[in-house]
Amino acid sequence: MTKLWYLWLTVAQHFVAAQRQTLTVAASGGNKSSALLYGTLYEDIYHSGDGGLYAELLRNRAFQGSSQNGQASTTRTTDFWHPIGNVQLSVEDSTRALSEDLTYDLRMNVPAGTTGQIGFYNEGFWGFHVDAAKRYAVSFNIKGAYDGTVIAGFKNNITGAQLSSTAISVSSVDDTWTYIPPHTFQPTSTPGNANNTFTFLFDGSQLAGKSIQVNLLSLFKQTYRNRANGVREDLAGSFDGLKSSWVRLPGGNNMQGLSIGNEWHWDRTFGDLKNRQGHVGTWGDIQTDGFGILEMMQWATDANQTIVLGLFAGLHIGGDIVSEADIDGYVDSTMNYLEFLKGDSSTTWGAKRVNLGYPTPFKVDHIEIGNEDYLNGGTSSYYSYRFAAFWNRIRATYPSIALISSIFPPPVPGSDTWVDLHFYYNQNTFVSLFDRFDNANRSLPIIVGEYACIHEFDNGSPEIGAQTMGTALAEGIMLLGAERNSDIVMGTAYGALIKEYDEAPNTVAVIKHSADQILQSTSYYVQQIFSQYKGEETVSVTTQFGEGIDPLYWSATRTGSTRYLKLINYYGPSSVVDVVLQGTHSSTAQVVTLTAPDCSSTNKLSQLGGESTSITESTIVESDGKFTVIFGNPCEIKVLIA
Ligand code: AHR
């Protein structure tokens, strides 16, 4: 056959394939599918935690530090606090501090002769969602003589209306801190926008010529499952809708910290909020650590997630590396950490957790030693001493925990040693990952612990933030490859779970939020339907053309006799797919379609156009031994369930 003739045949085959092809789905005989195939990475990045999932609404509540030009620091400021009336606000290094960890407070000086209402207000994190259907709880600490009422409540910036408030009786004295416990109230109206502030009003005549100090001021909206110091209901609900089965926490680069001392200190993040000093985060913000390790574990447990604990393994993301001489101190702390999470009340650290109100040990059967330890010169120390130092001690105490290396191949091999691969690539590369795992070593379990497709504009400039239907489908094609190989691909997780909508807009997350809205990206819906329609075992799919043919990609699984066939049409023409199911099956099939107007469609907040993606369901009937699935859109996912 001449080369030209061969070329024509190949092109023609593509053309025919794109128009109509038959896929035959086996009844059984594949690999067991990992129950953890679809998961998430949680870390506080661009207000995933503070100002995001963590339901605290006041910003800079305890004067733990600040952020200038995208750099977090321990410089204390009055940022996000403003005076009401003729008062002066300043942040001071307190002589008699609220606690050893919260040593700065806000002082309000009130000029002599003042009358009427005075005080201060907080801007919140991009405003406040005021919702008449929800309860709010306000609390604070005060030092200075005041015997009267503090009126705390919301004010709308557009109308200037005081929306709703609660009157709190305060009787405080000089030199001693008085704790004002949570006062619960429910707003009387919902303003319909987040352009609100939260005000604290005092009787000016009582404070004329004097000053008071306040610290650890707090406002919580009703939380997910009503947990104290818990998480935002709407974001947690959106997370539930993602249908993730596991979560790696607390990071990511944020867990590593930029430099020595700023890594995640688990033992500074539990107990009374007064005893949490906070720390300088990796992603430009000071972290309150209010959403500490126990709150994270509680949220993950409430959301029915398997936990993959991310451990600091000696590499700071700024490049500092813990020396071999010092690494054992970090390992010792880690062993206490694991006892704190997993131990019962007969253990030293387990008992401390029980005393904090968490009687049931957490299930932690997966641990990642480090994160991206190949960055910033980390590889050689990871191989020579860092990984082994953690692996040896953890393995000795917890023989069956899966220990995950952040570098391929793991420095210490062994059963229950896995590897974490991170995929941040452009669309074409994601598509090429479809068969990435087909010939991989079957004895090395893998997680794709972070993935996100980078959109490239025509001029070649990259944008990580534009999650189009096309980029989401490219990710989906990689996921099909993971699903087909889920005997070794134990799990996948998107690059970041949650971010604030406006901050760092050119970065991805499956969920973005503002004070009162949630945006679920195209990638969110891909993960959702992939996870929702997954069987317990893979089954093979064959086509009359021999191999899977671009632009259609697929993978199939089964639970019992029910088959789940996932099909992605990737920038393809209209086409028809006849599906033949071998073995026992129903004669009707459900077809779930994730679609969008075109391949470049993105999801936006409602005022900017709203979501472009939609999910529809239909039922089709078998005819002549085939279910006929029709693609009319160049970028679409269909799942056939029968
Ligand atoms: O969330 C995405 C960040 O990017 C993670 O912290 C890090 O591991 C990755 O490189």
XYZ file of C-alpha atoms and ligand atoms in Angstrom:
652
model
C 0.000 0.000 0.000
C 1.405 3.385 -0.896
C 1.942 5.860 1.883
C -0.630 8.214 0.370
C -3.278 5.531 0.119
C -2.612 4.553 3.739
C -2.952 8.177 4.792
C -6.270 8.485 2.980
C -7.560 5.353 4.685
C -6.564 6.665 8.121
C -8.273 9.983 7.513
C -11.343 8.241 6.166
C -11.435 5.956 9.190
C -11.340 8.983 11.467
C -14.139 10.527 9.489
C -16.280 7.407 9.622
C -15.445 6.974 13.291
C -16.541 10.476 14.056
C -19.815 9.883 12.250
C -20.863 6.475 13.566
C -19.195 3.731 15.498
C -20.150 0.797 17.661
C -18.766 0.328 21.143
C -19.125 -3.049 22.818
C -19.030 -2.989 26.609
C -18.017 -6.183 28.379
C -20.134 -7.618 31.188
C -17.221 -8.260 33.551
C -13.567 -9.020 33.725
C -11.751 -5.777 34.535
C -9.879 -4.313 37.473
C -11.335 -3.356 40.800
C -11.971 0.394 40.809
C -10.496 2.403 43.648
C -13.171 3.745 45.970
C -11.036 6.882 46.330
C -10.852 7.735 42.662
C -12.282 11.251 42.941
C -11.021 13.468 45.737
C -9.755 16.911 46.670
C -6.886 18.956 48.035
C -7.804 21.364 50.793
C -5.369 24.068 51.767
C -5.836 27.706 52.643
C -4.964 29.420 49.385
C -6.488 32.781 48.463
C -9.064 32.561 51.231
C -10.125 28.971 51.043
C -10.056 28.825 54.830
C -10.001 32.261 56.491
C -12.696 34.249 54.710
C -13.825 31.088 52.938
C -14.774 27.738 54.359
C -14.079 28.875 57.921
C -17.312 30.584 58.915
C -15.732 33.485 60.838
C -17.008 36.668 59.187
C -14.868 39.359 60.859
C -11.557 40.065 59.181
C -8.447 40.782 61.259
C -10.378 39.687 64.328
C -7.366 39.325 66.617
C -4.721 41.530 64.989
C -2.441 38.606 64.186
C -0.754 40.203 61.175
C -1.439 41.695 57.801
C -0.827 41.473 54.102
C 0.791 44.109 51.875
C 1.232 43.662 48.136
C 0.425 39.988 48.345
C 2.953 39.286 51.129
C 1.789 38.190 54.544
C 3.617 39.473 57.616
C 3.255 39.792 61.351
C 2.995 43.589 61.053
C -0.129 44.506 63.049
C -2.587 46.977 61.622
C -6.133 48.233 62.027
C -6.842 46.929 58.504
C -10.533 46.225 57.905
C -11.564 48.174 61.045
C -12.884 51.749 60.868
C -14.070 54.283 63.427
C -17.665 55.367 63.909
C -17.949 58.865 65.286
C -15.110 61.016 66.518
C -12.932 58.220 67.944
C -9.363 57.115 67.188
C -8.484 53.498 66.572
C -5.009 52.068 66.951
C -3.432 48.659 67.312
C -1.196 48.284 70.296
C 1.154 45.730 71.721
C -0.807 45.129 74.876
C 0.882 45.314 78.264
C -1.679 42.976 79.739
C -2.465 40.939 76.684
C -5.550 38.829 76.179
C -3.271 35.798 76.048
C 0.320 34.817 75.390
C -0.595 34.221 71.766
C -2.813 37.214 71.080
C -0.662 40.043 72.271
C -1.992 42.915 70.171
C -5.393 44.534 70.533
C -7.471 47.378 69.149
C -7.646 50.508 71.290
C -10.470 53.008 70.882
C -9.757 56.481 72.294
C -12.860 58.547 72.856
C -12.412 62.361 73.095
C -13.736 64.236 76.141
C -17.207 65.655 75.670
C -18.346 62.851 73.346
C -22.060 62.027 73.351
C -24.226 59.774 71.207
C -23.236 56.479 69.593
C -19.597 55.833 68.787
C -17.638 52.712 67.990
C -16.134 50.892 65.033
C -17.055 48.652 62.182
C -15.474 45.773 60.287
C -15.460 45.409 56.496
C -15.580 41.645 56.595
C -14.091 39.543 53.838
C -15.474 41.343 50.799
C -18.567 42.393 52.751
C -21.100 40.300 54.631
C -23.878 38.037 53.533
C -26.846 39.103 55.642
C -29.508 36.443 55.494
C -32.722 36.691 57.495
C -33.097 32.924 57.369
C -29.908 32.302 59.348
C -28.627 32.776 62.873
C -25.511 34.844 63.620
C -23.458 34.822 66.818
C -21.262 37.715 67.934
C -18.678 37.650 70.738
C -15.670 39.689 71.819
C -13.238 40.514 74.615
C -13.074 43.965 76.161
C -10.789 45.742 78.621
C -11.673 49.169 80.040
C -14.475 50.469 82.243
C -17.810 50.350 80.469
C -21.191 49.643 81.990
C -23.852 49.696 79.363
C -24.979 48.310 76.067
C -23.023 47.454 72.956
C -25.208 47.302 69.901
C -23.715 44.931 67.377
C -25.247 44.534 63.935
C -25.188 44.879 60.178
C -25.339 48.086 58.225
C -25.941 48.299 54.498
C -23.438 50.493 52.665
C -25.761 51.339 49.814
C -28.814 52.465 51.769
C -26.997 53.331 54.999
C -29.683 51.363 56.833
C -28.849 49.623 60.094
C -30.180 46.218 59.106
C -30.474 44.283 62.292
C -28.637 44.129 65.544
C -28.400 42.665 68.968
C -28.057 44.662 72.200
C -25.392 43.210 74.476
C -25.088 44.231 78.126
C -21.478 44.796 79.049
C -19.987 45.418 82.412
C -16.234 45.636 81.991
C -13.434 47.103 84.062
C -10.000 48.595 83.614
C -6.980 46.307 83.506
C -8.860 43.022 83.192
C -10.199 41.365 80.094
C -13.916 40.592 80.130
C -15.166 37.917 77.755
C -18.522 38.618 76.133
C -19.799 35.183 75.079
C -21.698 34.579 71.828
C -24.964 36.519 71.481
C -27.155 34.952 68.856
C -29.477 36.980 66.667
C -31.299 36.655 63.387
C -31.433 39.506 60.874
C -34.849 40.909 60.137
C -34.196 41.443 56.438
C -32.031 40.140 53.600
C -30.579 43.093 51.682
C -29.784 41.040 48.579
C -26.166 42.198 48.287
C -23.004 41.731 50.312
C -22.212 45.441 50.526
C -22.641 45.444 54.283
C -20.472 46.139 57.299
C -20.671 44.929 60.886
C -20.820 47.628 63.531
C -20.128 47.762 67.275
C -21.815 50.808 68.847
C -21.127 52.127 72.358
C -22.691 54.904 74.433
C -20.251 57.770 73.802
C -21.082 59.735 76.939
C -19.957 56.804 79.113
C -16.580 56.609 77.410
C -15.929 60.339 76.901
C -12.288 61.089 77.715
C -11.464 57.398 78.144
C -10.447 54.440 76.084
C -11.245 50.775 75.803
C -9.410 47.865 74.228
C -10.972 44.971 72.363
C -9.602 41.734 70.958
C -10.705 38.457 69.408
C -13.942 39.900 68.091
C -15.947 37.272 66.297
C -19.065 36.883 64.200
C -20.175 33.505 62.982
C -23.017 32.731 60.672
C -24.865 29.491 61.318
C -22.434 26.725 60.362
C -22.565 23.441 58.482
C -24.105 20.914 60.860
C -24.182 23.637 63.514
C -20.628 22.918 64.599
C -19.031 25.416 66.977
C -16.169 27.275 65.260
C -17.306 25.478 62.133
C -17.535 25.960 58.393
C -19.673 27.960 55.997
C -22.878 26.107 55.173
C -23.117 27.059 51.499
C -19.490 26.205 50.721
C -19.642 22.943 52.620
C -22.854 22.127 50.749
C -21.160 22.852 47.431
C -18.276 20.629 48.489
C -20.734 17.824 49.266
C -22.161 18.240 45.770
C -18.723 17.607 44.275
C -19.024 13.989 45.486
C -15.412 13.811 46.554
C -14.437 10.687 48.472
C -11.178 11.879 49.997
C -9.427 15.046 50.947
C -5.748 15.809 51.427
C -5.258 18.420 54.116
C -3.843 20.833 55.275
C -1.949 21.302 51.968
C -0.049 21.807 49.622
C 2.501 24.549 49.627
C 0.649 26.264 52.454
C 1.414 23.385 54.785
C 5.112 23.723 53.922
C 5.355 27.439 54.661
C 7.688 29.876 52.967
C 10.525 29.605 55.457
C 11.600 27.975 58.717
C 8.978 28.561 61.407
C 6.139 29.170 58.983
C 5.384 25.548 58.247
C 2.115 24.112 59.520
C 2.418 23.734 63.293
C -0.424 21.343 64.097
C 0.062 21.917 67.830
C -0.656 25.644 67.530
C -4.030 25.126 65.893
C -6.294 23.577 68.491
C -7.998 24.516 71.721
C -9.191 27.942 72.817
C -8.952 30.510 70.020
C -7.058 32.712 72.465
C -4.230 30.210 72.245
C -3.814 30.303 68.499
C -1.263 32.877 67.434
C -1.773 32.319 63.719
C 0.997 32.212 61.173
C 2.293 33.759 57.986
C 0.696 31.835 55.146
C 2.375 30.872 51.897
C -0.184 32.479 49.643
C 0.055 36.082 50.845
C -2.211 36.097 53.856
C -1.842 35.871 57.562
C -3.681 32.813 58.841
C -5.729 32.933 62.016
C -5.453 29.139 62.503
C -9.042 29.316 63.731
C -9.744 26.581 61.206
C -7.293 24.324 62.944
C -6.499 20.682 62.634
C -9.480 19.474 64.686
C -11.952 21.700 62.857
C -10.564 20.428 59.541
C -10.787 16.826 60.629
C -14.324 17.370 61.907
C -15.420 18.952 58.639
C -13.818 16.156 56.601
C -15.453 13.542 58.813
C -18.858 15.260 58.606
C -18.450 15.317 54.830
C -17.679 11.595 54.853
C -14.179 11.979 53.442
C -11.255 9.622 53.708
C -8.378 11.704 55.001
C -4.980 11.936 53.398
C -2.863 13.786 55.909
C -0.247 16.049 54.368
C 2.906 16.174 56.504
C 5.610 18.783 56.501
C 8.733 16.813 55.562
C 11.441 19.427 55.898
C 11.189 21.433 52.651
C 9.937 24.995 52.969
C 8.552 26.163 49.709
C 10.839 29.189 49.818
C 13.800 26.783 49.658
C 14.899 26.312 53.299
C 15.532 22.655 54.047
C 15.671 21.098 57.489
C 19.105 19.545 57.974
C 19.665 15.865 58.628
C 20.767 16.733 62.162
C 17.465 18.464 62.882
C 15.001 16.232 61.076
C 14.357 13.908 64.037
C 12.783 16.739 66.012
C 10.208 17.139 63.259
C 9.612 13.395 63.167
C 9.088 13.337 66.948
C 6.485 16.056 66.607
C 4.822 14.116 63.790
C 4.525 11.013 65.950
C 2.781 13.097 68.628
C 0.557 14.550 65.919
C -0.494 11.101 64.751
C -1.178 10.014 68.323
C -3.218 13.188 68.812
C -5.391 12.322 65.823
C -5.523 8.538 66.084
C -4.907 7.689 69.709
C -7.544 6.803 72.289
C -7.846 8.299 75.739
C -5.219 5.937 77.141
C -2.529 7.708 75.127
C -0.974 11.026 76.166
C -1.910 12.937 73.036
C -5.138 11.060 72.387
C -6.299 12.065 75.865
C -5.612 15.717 75.050
C -7.854 15.441 71.993
C -10.575 13.740 74.023
C -10.396 16.581 76.576
C -10.925 19.048 73.778
C -14.290 17.441 72.988
C -13.306 15.013 70.228
C -13.748 11.612 71.870
C -13.553 9.497 68.734
C -10.124 8.960 67.195
C -9.952 10.102 63.593
C -9.349 7.604 60.853
C -6.061 8.507 59.219
C -4.884 5.636 57.048
C -3.145 7.660 54.333
C -0.282 10.066 54.855
C 1.692 12.036 52.306
C 5.241 12.722 53.410
C 5.791 16.256 52.148
C 4.478 17.944 49.039
C 6.235 18.560 45.747
C 9.591 17.895 47.416
C 11.329 18.092 44.038
C 10.895 21.877 44.092
C 13.572 24.363 45.078
C 16.416 21.902 45.423
C 14.515 19.465 47.635
C 15.125 16.246 45.699
C 18.492 15.106 47.001
C 17.673 15.587 50.701
C 14.289 13.886 50.179
C 16.056 10.841 48.766
C 18.957 10.838 51.175
C 17.285 11.393 54.565
C 14.019 13.302 54.740
C 11.556 10.731 53.370
C 13.188 7.797 55.153
C 13.240 9.598 58.509
C 9.442 9.893 58.469
C 8.758 6.621 56.669
C 10.767 4.480 59.115
C 9.186 5.844 62.275
C 5.625 5.957 60.993
C 5.883 2.495 59.449
C 7.173 1.046 62.728
C 4.162 2.311 64.684
C 1.480 2.153 61.998
C 2.400 -0.759 59.696
C -0.662 -0.537 57.474
C -0.906 3.173 56.811
C -0.382 4.016 53.128
C 2.648 6.329 52.999
C 2.820 8.531 49.954
C 5.947 9.944 48.362
C 5.723 13.334 46.715
C 8.473 12.366 44.261
C 8.456 9.588 41.703
C 9.790 6.981 42.340
C 9.410 6.779 46.147
C 12.763 6.919 47.947
C 11.824 3.892 50.054
C 9.939 1.190 48.187
C 7.582 -1.206 49.850
C 4.019 -2.358 49.982
C 1.710 0.448 51.011
C 4.125 3.062 49.697
C 2.418 5.175 47.070
C 3.420 8.120 44.922
C 1.702 11.454 44.280
C 1.908 12.943 40.772
C 0.856 16.532 40.051
C -0.389 17.435 36.587
C -0.442 21.104 35.618
C -0.323 21.091 31.819
C -1.984 22.528 28.757
C -4.958 20.913 27.062
C -3.020 18.863 24.533
C -0.846 17.345 27.210
C -3.861 16.480 29.343
C -5.397 14.667 26.383
C -2.163 12.769 25.846
C -2.394 11.531 29.463
C -5.346 9.327 28.450
C -3.005 6.326 28.181
C -0.422 7.557 30.707
C -1.151 4.728 33.137
C -1.806 1.874 30.719
C 1.702 0.491 30.953
C 2.606 1.766 34.424
C 4.174 -0.459 37.071
C 1.224 -2.385 38.579
C 2.864 -2.594 42.002
C 3.185 1.156 42.620
C -0.108 2.798 43.648
C -0.497 6.356 42.400
C -2.518 9.372 43.346
C -2.797 12.308 41.011
C -2.898 14.543 44.054
C -3.266 17.753 42.053
C -4.340 18.402 38.504
C -5.534 21.462 36.626
C -5.450 22.291 32.965
C -3.708 25.501 31.956
C -5.471 27.380 29.218
C -3.219 28.800 26.524
C -4.341 31.813 24.542
C -3.624 31.956 20.819
C -0.553 34.084 21.516
C 0.753 31.305 23.758
C 0.303 33.122 27.063
C -0.950 30.821 29.792
C -3.921 31.446 32.034
C -4.541 28.986 34.808
C -7.835 30.578 35.735
C -9.929 30.243 32.591
C -11.744 26.997 33.093
C -13.490 26.450 29.813
C -15.560 23.453 28.861
C -12.649 22.442 26.623
C -10.066 22.526 29.420
C -12.431 20.651 31.730
C -12.913 17.947 29.102
C -9.148 17.669 28.612
C -8.943 17.028 32.368
C -11.800 14.574 31.951
C -9.837 12.627 29.304
C -6.956 12.272 31.779
C -9.511 11.111 34.365
C -10.853 8.485 31.950
C -7.318 7.121 31.769
C -7.122 7.110 35.567
C -10.466 5.344 35.835
C -9.445 2.687 33.299
C -6.363 2.045 35.438
C -7.804 2.394 38.880
C -6.176 -0.813 40.021
C -3.109 1.426 40.439
C -4.520 4.952 40.262
C -5.985 5.150 43.724
C -7.175 8.729 43.540
C -7.211 12.056 41.741
C -7.768 15.569 43.071
C -8.122 18.977 41.506
C -5.275 21.484 42.053
C -7.167 23.629 44.476
C -10.575 23.131 45.996
C -11.753 26.607 46.997
C -10.663 30.190 46.368
C -12.168 33.630 46.699
C -13.609 34.762 43.387
C -11.867 38.125 42.911
C -8.542 37.385 44.495
C -5.868 36.096 42.111
C -8.505 35.662 39.380
C -6.039 33.930 37.087
C -5.784 30.884 39.258
C -7.980 27.838 39.291
C -10.179 26.206 41.864
C -13.133 23.923 41.422
C -15.216 26.180 43.668
C -14.888 29.958 43.926
C -16.746 32.101 46.404
C -17.596 35.655 47.290
C -19.208 36.760 50.543
C -22.630 35.677 49.357
C -22.183 33.611 46.217
C -20.621 30.389 45.000
C -19.295 29.603 41.575
C -18.919 25.976 40.524
C -16.498 25.661 37.625
C -16.736 23.506 34.514
C -14.162 21.212 36.166
C -16.462 20.903 39.193
C -19.180 19.361 37.081
C -16.798 17.012 35.300
C -15.610 15.668 38.646
C -19.147 15.520 39.968
C -20.536 13.340 37.210
C -17.378 11.235 37.007
C -17.658 10.463 40.678
C -21.412 10.020 40.751
C -21.426 7.462 37.937
C -18.663 5.069 38.754
C -18.905 1.341 39.253
C -16.857 -0.966 41.423
C -14.903 -2.622 38.632
C -13.641 -1.555 35.222
C -14.936 -3.327 32.124
C -13.400 -3.287 28.687
C -14.820 -1.378 25.753
C -14.037 -2.350 22.183
C -14.727 -0.529 18.958
C -14.891 -1.872 15.438
C -11.900 0.379 14.738
C -9.620 -1.447 17.128
C -8.407 1.385 19.309
C -10.122 4.342 20.908
C -10.292 7.018 18.257
C -9.950 10.732 18.798
C -12.219 12.785 19.105
C -14.228 10.311 21.170
C -12.763 9.008 24.451
C -14.316 6.555 26.870
C -14.096 4.376 29.928
C -16.562 1.921 31.459
C -17.135 0.462 34.900
C -19.776 -1.742 36.446
C -21.443 -2.508 39.738
C -23.157 -5.879 39.427
C -24.779 -5.904 36.013
C -25.143 -2.106 35.836
C -22.685 -0.570 33.385
C -21.488 3.052 33.470
C -20.050 4.082 30.124
C -18.461 7.543 30.095
C -18.004 9.157 26.691
C -16.274 12.440 25.959
C -16.698 14.135 22.618
C -13.645 16.413 22.462
C -13.900 19.107 19.815
C -15.561 16.477 17.600
C -18.195 16.688 14.885
C -21.751 15.479 15.364
C -21.587 11.740 15.764
C -23.560 8.645 16.579
C -22.377 5.922 18.921
C -24.099 2.549 19.027
C -23.484 0.892 22.367
C -23.742 -2.867 22.709
C -23.845 -4.167 26.267
C -22.718 -7.747 26.661
C -24.347 -9.984 29.265
C -27.436 -9.319 31.310
C -28.675 -5.764 31.194
C -31.746 -3.613 31.231
C -33.359 -2.692 27.913
C -33.573 0.955 28.895
C -30.626 3.178 29.681
C -30.273 6.507 31.379
C -28.087 9.028 29.579
C -26.633 11.863 31.646
C -25.197 14.712 29.575
C -22.877 17.482 30.728
C -22.921 20.142 28.068
C -22.197 23.828 27.425
C -22.880 26.084 24.437
C -19.373 25.611 23.046
C -15.872 24.471 23.920
C -14.804 27.914 25.133
C -17.777 28.367 27.491
C -16.904 29.152 31.110
C -18.988 29.347 34.273
C -19.426 32.786 35.825
C -21.159 34.367 38.788
C -24.851 34.976 38.077
C -24.502 38.759 37.554
C -21.726 38.093 35.013
C -23.718 35.620 32.956
C -24.076 32.623 35.237
C -23.139 29.023 34.648
C -22.775 27.885 31.062
C -22.754 24.194 31.891
C -25.891 22.157 32.315
C -26.607 18.557 33.148
C -29.568 16.824 31.527
C -30.909 13.311 31.816
C -32.826 11.232 29.314
C -33.873 7.643 28.870
C -33.183 5.639 25.741
C -34.416 2.208 24.742
C -32.357 -0.602 23.268
C -33.146 -1.361 19.652
C -31.587 -4.140 17.553
C -29.300 -4.916 20.467
C -27.928 -1.363 20.604
C -28.376 1.819 22.561
C -27.858 4.778 20.271
C -26.167 7.834 21.752
C -26.028 10.990 19.651
C -23.481 13.782 20.073
C -24.545 17.103 18.617
C -22.131 19.335 20.470
C -18.347 19.433 19.939
C -17.627 19.501 23.692
C -19.798 17.193 25.713
C -19.762 14.317 28.176
C -22.386 11.609 28.122
C -22.669 8.804 30.623
C -24.779 5.840 29.656
C -26.106 3.854 32.598
C -27.843 0.520 32.049
O -3.286 24.528 45.353
C -2.340 24.488 44.442
C -0.899 24.567 44.911
O -0.149 24.298 43.787
C -0.453 23.605 45.978
O -0.202 24.208 47.177
C 0.829 23.046 45.480
O 1.088 21.774 45.975
C 0.719 23.209 43.996
O 1.895 23.413 43.331
